[in-house]
């Protein structure tokens, strides 16, 4: 079945449509039940990959219980596309989506190169980013791969178009949940807010309303880490994040006085990433 956008309720969809691996579902503000069953993580292949020059994490997820073994990549980097695609092939997966959490300023996204090397893969980014991609998602949308899905949450503040992808809430979804937070929430930190339409107050509200409201055991997987960390949890960041545990005004003061250098890749990366990582497409 070809890729579709479906705007009706999840529970109104035919069962055969729900099982397609090529589905991005438009789902607005639907209440979902909390976990009541044991973990179904045996359905999920998950790999955390690292690009050392920009300290970027790329994430590979796939539903191996589905006959097609559909897979997606979150925040791929142009310099490690061959590595990522080799891993997809070695694991016998079918890559269907390449997603970005936002328009990156410190590296060029790999989504464009992936599309040239793996025809049929669709690129995804938020509509609010103002950039080009095959699919532009909005808060409440679902990105489905096999019987698993990611929920889209708007987490602007680092940039206007930042989103967080969260694994599904339901008895047939992996437990604990996983949040791919981009640069909105880092492990014991957060993304800067002094360019690309950033706002410290908006970022503070985004993290507290869209990430810290997730179950406390939700795993936090950021787009970057510079201190050797690989994963955290909502509970840990609510307790120990040195910036986001402060009140809003204190947080604003911290962010206004970081005095960070201009990103060395920004003038190259941002224009390229506005067009899927390839300036000539």
mmCIF file with all atom_site columns, N, CA, C and O in Angstrom, residues 217-245:
data_model
loop_
_atom_site.group_PDB
_atom_site.id
_atom_site.type_symbol
_atom_site.label_atom_id
_atom_site.label_alt_id
_atom_site.label_comp_id
_atom_site.label_asym_id
_atom_site.label_entity_id
_atom_site.label_seq_id
_atom_site.pdbx_PDB_ins_code
_atom_site.Cartn_x
_atom_site.Cartn_y
_atom_site.Cartn_z
_atom_site.occupancy
_atom_site.B_iso_or_equiv
_atom_site.pdbx_formal_charge
_atom_site.auth_seq_id
_atom_site.auth_comp_id
_atom_site.auth_asym_id
_atom_site.auth_atom_id
_atom_site.pdbx_PDB_model_num
ATOM 1   N N  . UNK A 1 217 ? 9.851  6.939  33.588 1.00 0.00 ? 217 UNK A N  1
ATOM 2   C CA . UNK A 1 217 ? 10.846 5.982  33.115 1.00 0.00 ? 217 UNK A CA 1
ATOM 3   C C  . UNK A 1 217 ? 11.102 6.086  31.613 1.00 0.00 ? 217 UNK A C  1
ATOM 4   O O  . UNK A 1 217 ? 11.867 5.302  31.052 1.00 0.00 ? 217 UNK A O  1
ATOM 5   N N  . UNK A 1 218 ? 10.479 7.065  30.948 1.00 0.00 ? 218 UNK A N  1
ATOM 6   C CA . UNK A 1 218 ? 10.719 7.265  29.521 1.00 0.00 ? 218 UNK A CA 1
ATOM 7   C C  . UNK A 1 218 ? 12.197 7.536  29.277 1.00 0.00 ? 218 UNK A C  1
ATOM 8   O O  . UNK A 1 218 ? 12.814 8.366  29.943 1.00 0.00 ? 218 UNK A O  1
ATOM 9   N N  . UNK A 1 219 ? 12.766 6.837  28.319 1.00 0.00 ? 219 UNK A N  1
ATOM 10  C CA . UNK A 1 219 ? 14.192 6.979  27.996 1.00 0.00 ? 219 UNK A CA 1
ATOM 11  C C  . UNK A 1 219 ? 14.412 8.204  27.117 1.00 0.00 ? 219 UNK A C  1
ATOM 12  O O  . UNK A 1 219 ? 13.696 8.407  26.136 1.00 0.00 ? 219 UNK A O  1
ATOM 13  N N  . UNK A 1 220 ? 15.395 9.013  27.462 1.00 0.00 ? 220 UNK A N  1
ATOM 14  C CA . UNK A 1 220 ? 15.712 10.220 26.711 1.00 0.00 ? 220 UNK A CA 1
ATOM 15  C C  . UNK A 1 220 ? 16.915 9.956  25.817 1.00 0.00 ? 220 UNK A C  1
ATOM 16  O O  . UNK A 1 220 ? 18.006 9.620  26.285 1.00 0.00 ? 220 UNK A O  1
ATOM 17  N N  . UNK A 1 221 ? 16.708 10.113 24.507 1.00 0.00 ? 221 UNK A N  1
ATOM 18  C CA . UNK A 1 221 ? 17.771 9.954  23.524 1.00 0.00 ? 221 UNK A CA 1
ATOM 19  C C  . UNK A 1 221 ? 17.925 11.265 22.758 1.00 0.00 ? 221 UNK A C  1
ATOM 20  O O  . UNK A 1 221 ? 17.110 11.585 21.901 1.00 0.00 ? 221 UNK A O  1
ATOM 21  N N  . UNK A 1 222 ? 18.962 12.059 23.051 1.00 0.00 ? 222 UNK A N  1
ATOM 22  C CA . UNK A 1 222 ? 19.143 13.358 22.404 1.00 0.00 ? 222 UNK A CA 1
ATOM 23  C C  . UNK A 1 222 ? 19.856 13.245 21.061 1.00 0.00 ? 222 UNK A C  1
ATOM 24  O O  . UNK A 1 222 ? 20.369 12.177 20.694 1.00 0.00 ? 222 UNK A O  1
ATOM 25  N N  . UNK A 1 223 ? 19.914 14.367 20.345 1.00 0.00 ? 223 UNK A N  1
ATOM 26  C CA . UNK A 1 223 ? 20.623 14.383 19.065 1.00 0.00 ? 223 UNK A CA 1
ATOM 27  C C  . UNK A 1 223 ? 22.126 14.514 19.243 1.00 0.00 ? 223 UNK A C  1
ATOM 28  O O  . UNK A 1 223 ? 22.881 14.187 18.322 1.00 0.00 ? 223 UNK A O  1
ATOM 29  N N  . UNK A 1 224 ? 22.564 14.998 20.404 1.00 0.00 ? 224 UNK A N  1
ATOM 30  C CA . UNK A 1 224 ? 23.991 15.200 20.644 1.00 0.00 ? 224 UNK A CA 1
ATOM 31  C C  . UNK A 1 224 ? 24.355 14.852 22.079 1.00 0.00 ? 224 UNK A C  1
ATOM 32  O O  . UNK A 1 224 ? 23.511 14.897 22.979 1.00 0.00 ? 224 UNK A O  1
ATOM 33  N N  . UNK A 1 225 ? 25.630 14.554 22.266 1.00 0.00 ? 225 UNK A N  1
ATOM 34  C CA . UNK A 1 225 ? 26.189 14.520 23.611 1.00 0.00 ? 225 UNK A CA 1
ATOM 35  C C  . UNK A 1 225 ? 27.676 14.812 23.504 1.00 0.00 ? 225 UNK A C  1
ATOM 36  O O  . UNK A 1 225 ? 28.360 14.334 22.599 1.00 0.00 ? 225 UNK A O  1
ATOM 37  N N  . UNK A 1 226 ? 28.176 15.624 24.435 1.00 0.00 ? 226 UNK A N  1
ATOM 38  C CA . UNK A 1 226 ? 29.563 16.074 24.409 1.00 0.00 ? 226 UNK A CA 1
ATOM 39  C C  . UNK A 1 226 ? 30.346 15.614 25.642 1.00 0.00 ? 226 UNK A C  1
ATOM 40  O O  . UNK A 1 226 ? 31.507 15.976 25.804 1.00 0.00 ? 226 UNK A O  1
ATOM 41  N N  . UNK A 1 227 ? 29.704 14.808 26.492 1.00 0.00 ? 227 UNK A N  1
ATOM 42  C CA . UNK A 1 227 ? 30.331 14.420 27.752 1.00 0.00 ? 227 UNK A CA 1
ATOM 43  C C  . UNK A 1 227 ? 30.409 12.906 27.943 1.00 0.00 ? 227 UNK A C  1
ATOM 44  O O  . UNK A 1 227 ? 30.764 12.435 29.017 1.00 0.00 ? 227 UNK A O  1
ATOM 45  N N  . UNK A 1 228 ? 30.036 12.157 26.922 1.00 0.00 ? 228 UNK A N  1
ATOM 46  C CA . UNK A 1 228 ? 30.144 10.705 27.025 1.00 0.00 ? 228 UNK A CA 1
ATOM 47  C C  . UNK A 1 228 ? 28.891 9.996  27.483 1.00 0.00 ? 228 UNK A C  1
ATOM 48  O O  . UNK A 1 228 ? 28.915 8.788  27.704 1.00 0.00 ? 228 UNK A O  1
ATOM 49  N N  . UNK A 1 229 ? 27.785 10.727 27.636 1.00 0.00 ? 229 UNK A N  1
ATOM 50  C CA . UNK A 1 229 ? 26.515 10.100 27.995 1.00 0.00 ? 229 UNK A CA 1
ATOM 51  C C  . UNK A 1 229 ? 25.811 9.578  26.745 1.00 0.00 ? 229 UNK A C  1
ATOM 52  O O  . UNK A 1 229 ? 26.002 10.099 25.647 1.00 0.00 ? 229 UNK A O  1
ATOM 53  N N  . UNK A 1 230 ? 24.971 8.561  26.930 1.00 0.00 ? 230 UNK A N  1
ATOM 54  C CA . UNK A 1 230 ? 24.244 8.009  25.784 1.00 0.00 ? 230 UNK A CA 1
ATOM 55  C C  . UNK A 1 230 ? 22.740 8.000  25.983 1.00 0.00 ? 230 UNK A C  1
ATOM 56  O O  . UNK A 1 230 ? 21.988 8.018  25.006 1.00 0.00 ? 230 UNK A O  1
ATOM 57  N N  . UNK A 1 231 ? 22.275 7.945  27.224 1.00 0.00 ? 231 UNK A N  1
ATOM 58  C CA . UNK A 1 231 ? 20.826 7.871  27.470 1.00 0.00 ? 231 UNK A CA 1
ATOM 59  C C  . UNK A 1 231 ? 20.539 8.376  28.876 1.00 0.00 ? 231 UNK A C  1
ATOM 60  O O  . UNK A 1 231 ? 21.387 8.281  29.782 1.00 0.00 ? 231 UNK A O  1
ATOM 61  N N  . UNK A 1 232 ? 19.361 8.951  29.048 1.00 0.00 ? 232 UNK A N  1
ATOM 62  C CA . UNK A 1 232 ? 18.897 9.374  30.359 1.00 0.00 ? 232 UNK A CA 1
ATOM 63  C C  . UNK A 1 232 ? 17.423 8.985  30.474 1.00 0.00 ? 232 UNK A C  1
ATOM 64  O O  . UNK A 1 232 ? 16.916 8.229  29.655 1.00 0.00 ? 232 UNK A O  1
ATOM 65  N N  . UNK A 1 233 ? 16.752 9.480  31.492 1.00 0.00 ? 233 UNK A N  1
ATOM 66  C CA . UNK A 1 233 ? 15.315 9.276  31.641 1.00 0.00 ? 233 UNK A CA 1
ATOM 67  C C  . UNK A 1 233 ? 14.661 10.606 31.978 1.00 0.00 ? 233 UNK A C  1
ATOM 68  O O  . UNK A 1 233 ? 15.321 11.558 32.404 1.00 0.00 ? 233 UNK A O  1
ATOM 69  N N  . UNK A 1 234 ? 13.356 10.656 31.818 1.00 0.00 ? 234 UNK A N  1
ATOM 70  C CA . UNK A 1 234 ? 12.608 11.853 32.203 1.00 0.00 ? 234 UNK A CA 1
ATOM 71  C C  . UNK A 1 234 ? 12.840 12.166 33.675 1.00 0.00 ? 234 UNK A C  1
ATOM 72  O O  . UNK A 1 234 ? 13.090 13.318 34.056 1.00 0.00 ? 234 UNK A O  1
ATOM 73  N N  . UNK A 1 235 ? 12.783 11.151 34.517 1.00 0.00 ? 235 UNK A N  1
ATOM 74  C CA . UNK A 1 235 ? 12.949 11.373 35.950 1.00 0.00 ? 235 UNK A CA 1
ATOM 75  C C  . UNK A 1 235 ? 14.329 11.946 36.260 1.00 0.00 ? 235 UNK A C  1
ATOM 76  O O  . UNK A 1 235 ? 14.453 12.891 37.062 1.00 0.00 ? 235 UNK A O  1
ATOM 77  N N  . UNK A 1 236 ? 15.376 11.397 35.652 1.00 0.00 ? 236 UNK A N  1
ATOM 78  C CA . UNK A 1 236 ? 16.721 11.904 35.900 1.00 0.00 ? 236 UNK A CA 1
ATOM 79  C C  . UNK A 1 236 ? 16.852 13.370 35.522 1.00 0.00 ? 236 UNK A C  1
ATOM 80  O O  . UNK A 1 236 ? 17.419 14.170 36.268 1.00 0.00 ? 236 UNK A O  1
ATOM 81  N N  . UNK A 1 237 ? 16.326 13.735 34.358 1.00 0.00 ? 237 UNK A N  1
ATOM 82  C CA . UNK A 1 237 ? 16.461 15.124 33.908 1.00 0.00 ? 237 UNK A CA 1
ATOM 83  C C  . UNK A 1 237 ? 15.617 16.074 34.753 1.00 0.00 ? 237 UNK A C  1
ATOM 84  O O  . UNK A 1 237 ? 16.015 17.220 34.992 1.00 0.00 ? 237 UNK A O  1
ATOM 85  N N  . UNK A 1 238 ? 14.478 15.605 35.242 1.00 0.00 ? 238 UNK A N  1
ATOM 86  C CA . UNK A 1 238 ? 13.658 16.431 36.133 1.00 0.00 ? 238 UNK A CA 1
ATOM 87  C C  . UNK A 1 238 ? 14.366 16.681 37.465 1.00 0.00 ? 238 UNK A C  1
ATOM 88  O O  . UNK A 1 238 ? 14.159 17.706 38.118 1.00 0.00 ? 238 UNK A O  1
ATOM 89  N N  . UNK A 1 239 ? 15.232 15.743 37.850 1.00 0.00 ? 239 UNK A N  1
ATOM 90  C CA . UNK A 1 239 ? 15.944 15.869 39.120 1.00 0.00 ? 239 UNK A CA 1
ATOM 91  C C  . UNK A 1 239 ? 17.302 16.548 38.993 1.00 0.00 ? 239 UNK A C  1
ATOM 92  O O  . UNK A 1 239 ? 17.710 17.324 39.866 1.00 0.00 ? 239 UNK A O  1
ATOM 93  N N  . UNK A 1 240 ? 18.014 16.274 37.892 1.00 0.00 ? 240 UNK A N  1
ATOM 94  C CA . UNK A 1 240 ? 19.427 16.615 37.846 1.00 0.00 ? 240 UNK A CA 1
ATOM 95  C C  . UNK A 1 240 ? 19.847 17.546 36.717 1.00 0.00 ? 240 UNK A C  1
ATOM 96  O O  . UNK A 1 240 ? 21.017 17.944 36.664 1.00 0.00 ? 240 UNK A O  1
ATOM 97  N N  . UNK A 1 241 ? 18.944 17.882 35.793 1.00 0.00 ? 241 UNK A N  1
ATOM 98  C CA . UNK A 1 241 ? 19.348 18.781 34.719 1.00 0.00 ? 241 UNK A CA 1
ATOM 99  C C  . UNK A 1 241 ? 19.685 20.146 35.312 1.00 0.00 ? 241 UNK A C  1
ATOM 100 O O  . UNK A 1 241 ? 18.818 20.788 35.920 1.00 0.00 ? 241 UNK A O  1
ATOM 101 N N  . UNK A 1 242 ? 20.913 20.611 35.180 1.00 0.00 ? 242 UNK A N  1
ATOM 102 C CA . UNK A 1 242 ? 21.320 21.839 35.876 1.00 0.00 ? 242 UNK A CA 1
ATOM 103 C C  . UNK A 1 242 ? 20.658 23.107 35.361 1.00 0.00 ? 242 UNK A C  1
ATOM 104 O O  . UNK A 1 242 ? 20.696 24.141 36.038 1.00 0.00 ? 242 UNK A O  1
ATOM 105 N N  . UNK A 1 243 ? 20.050 23.048 34.196 1.00 0.00 ? 243 UNK A N  1
ATOM 106 C CA . UNK A 1 243 ? 19.358 24.219 33.655 1.00 0.00 ? 243 UNK A CA 1
ATOM 107 C C  . UNK A 1 243 ? 17.848 24.115 33.853 1.00 0.00 ? 243 UNK A C  1
ATOM 108 O O  . UNK A 1 243 ? 17.207 25.045 34.344 1.00 0.00 ? 243 UNK A O  1
ATOM 109 N N  . UNK A 1 244 ? 17.293 22.996 33.480 1.00 0.00 ? 244 UNK A N  1
ATOM 110 C CA . UNK A 1 244 ? 15.830 22.884 33.413 1.00 0.00 ? 244 UNK A CA 1
ATOM 111 C C  . UNK A 1 244 ? 15.175 22.543 34.738 1.00 0.00 ? 244 UNK A C  1
ATOM 112 O O  . UNK A 1 244 ? 13.947 22.508 34.838 1.00 0.00 ? 244 UNK A O  1
ATOM 113 N N  . UNK A 1 245 ? 15.970 22.313 35.774 1.00 0.00 ? 245 UNK A N  1
ATOM 114 C CA . UNK A 1 245 ? 15.403 22.174 37.120 1.00 0.00 ? 245 UNK A CA 1
ATOM 115 C C  . UNK A 1 245 ? 15.196 23.537 37.780 1.00 0.00 ? 245 UNK A C  1
ATOM 116 O O  . UNK A 1 245 ? 14.542 23.630 38.822 1.00 0.00 ? 245 UNK A O  1
#
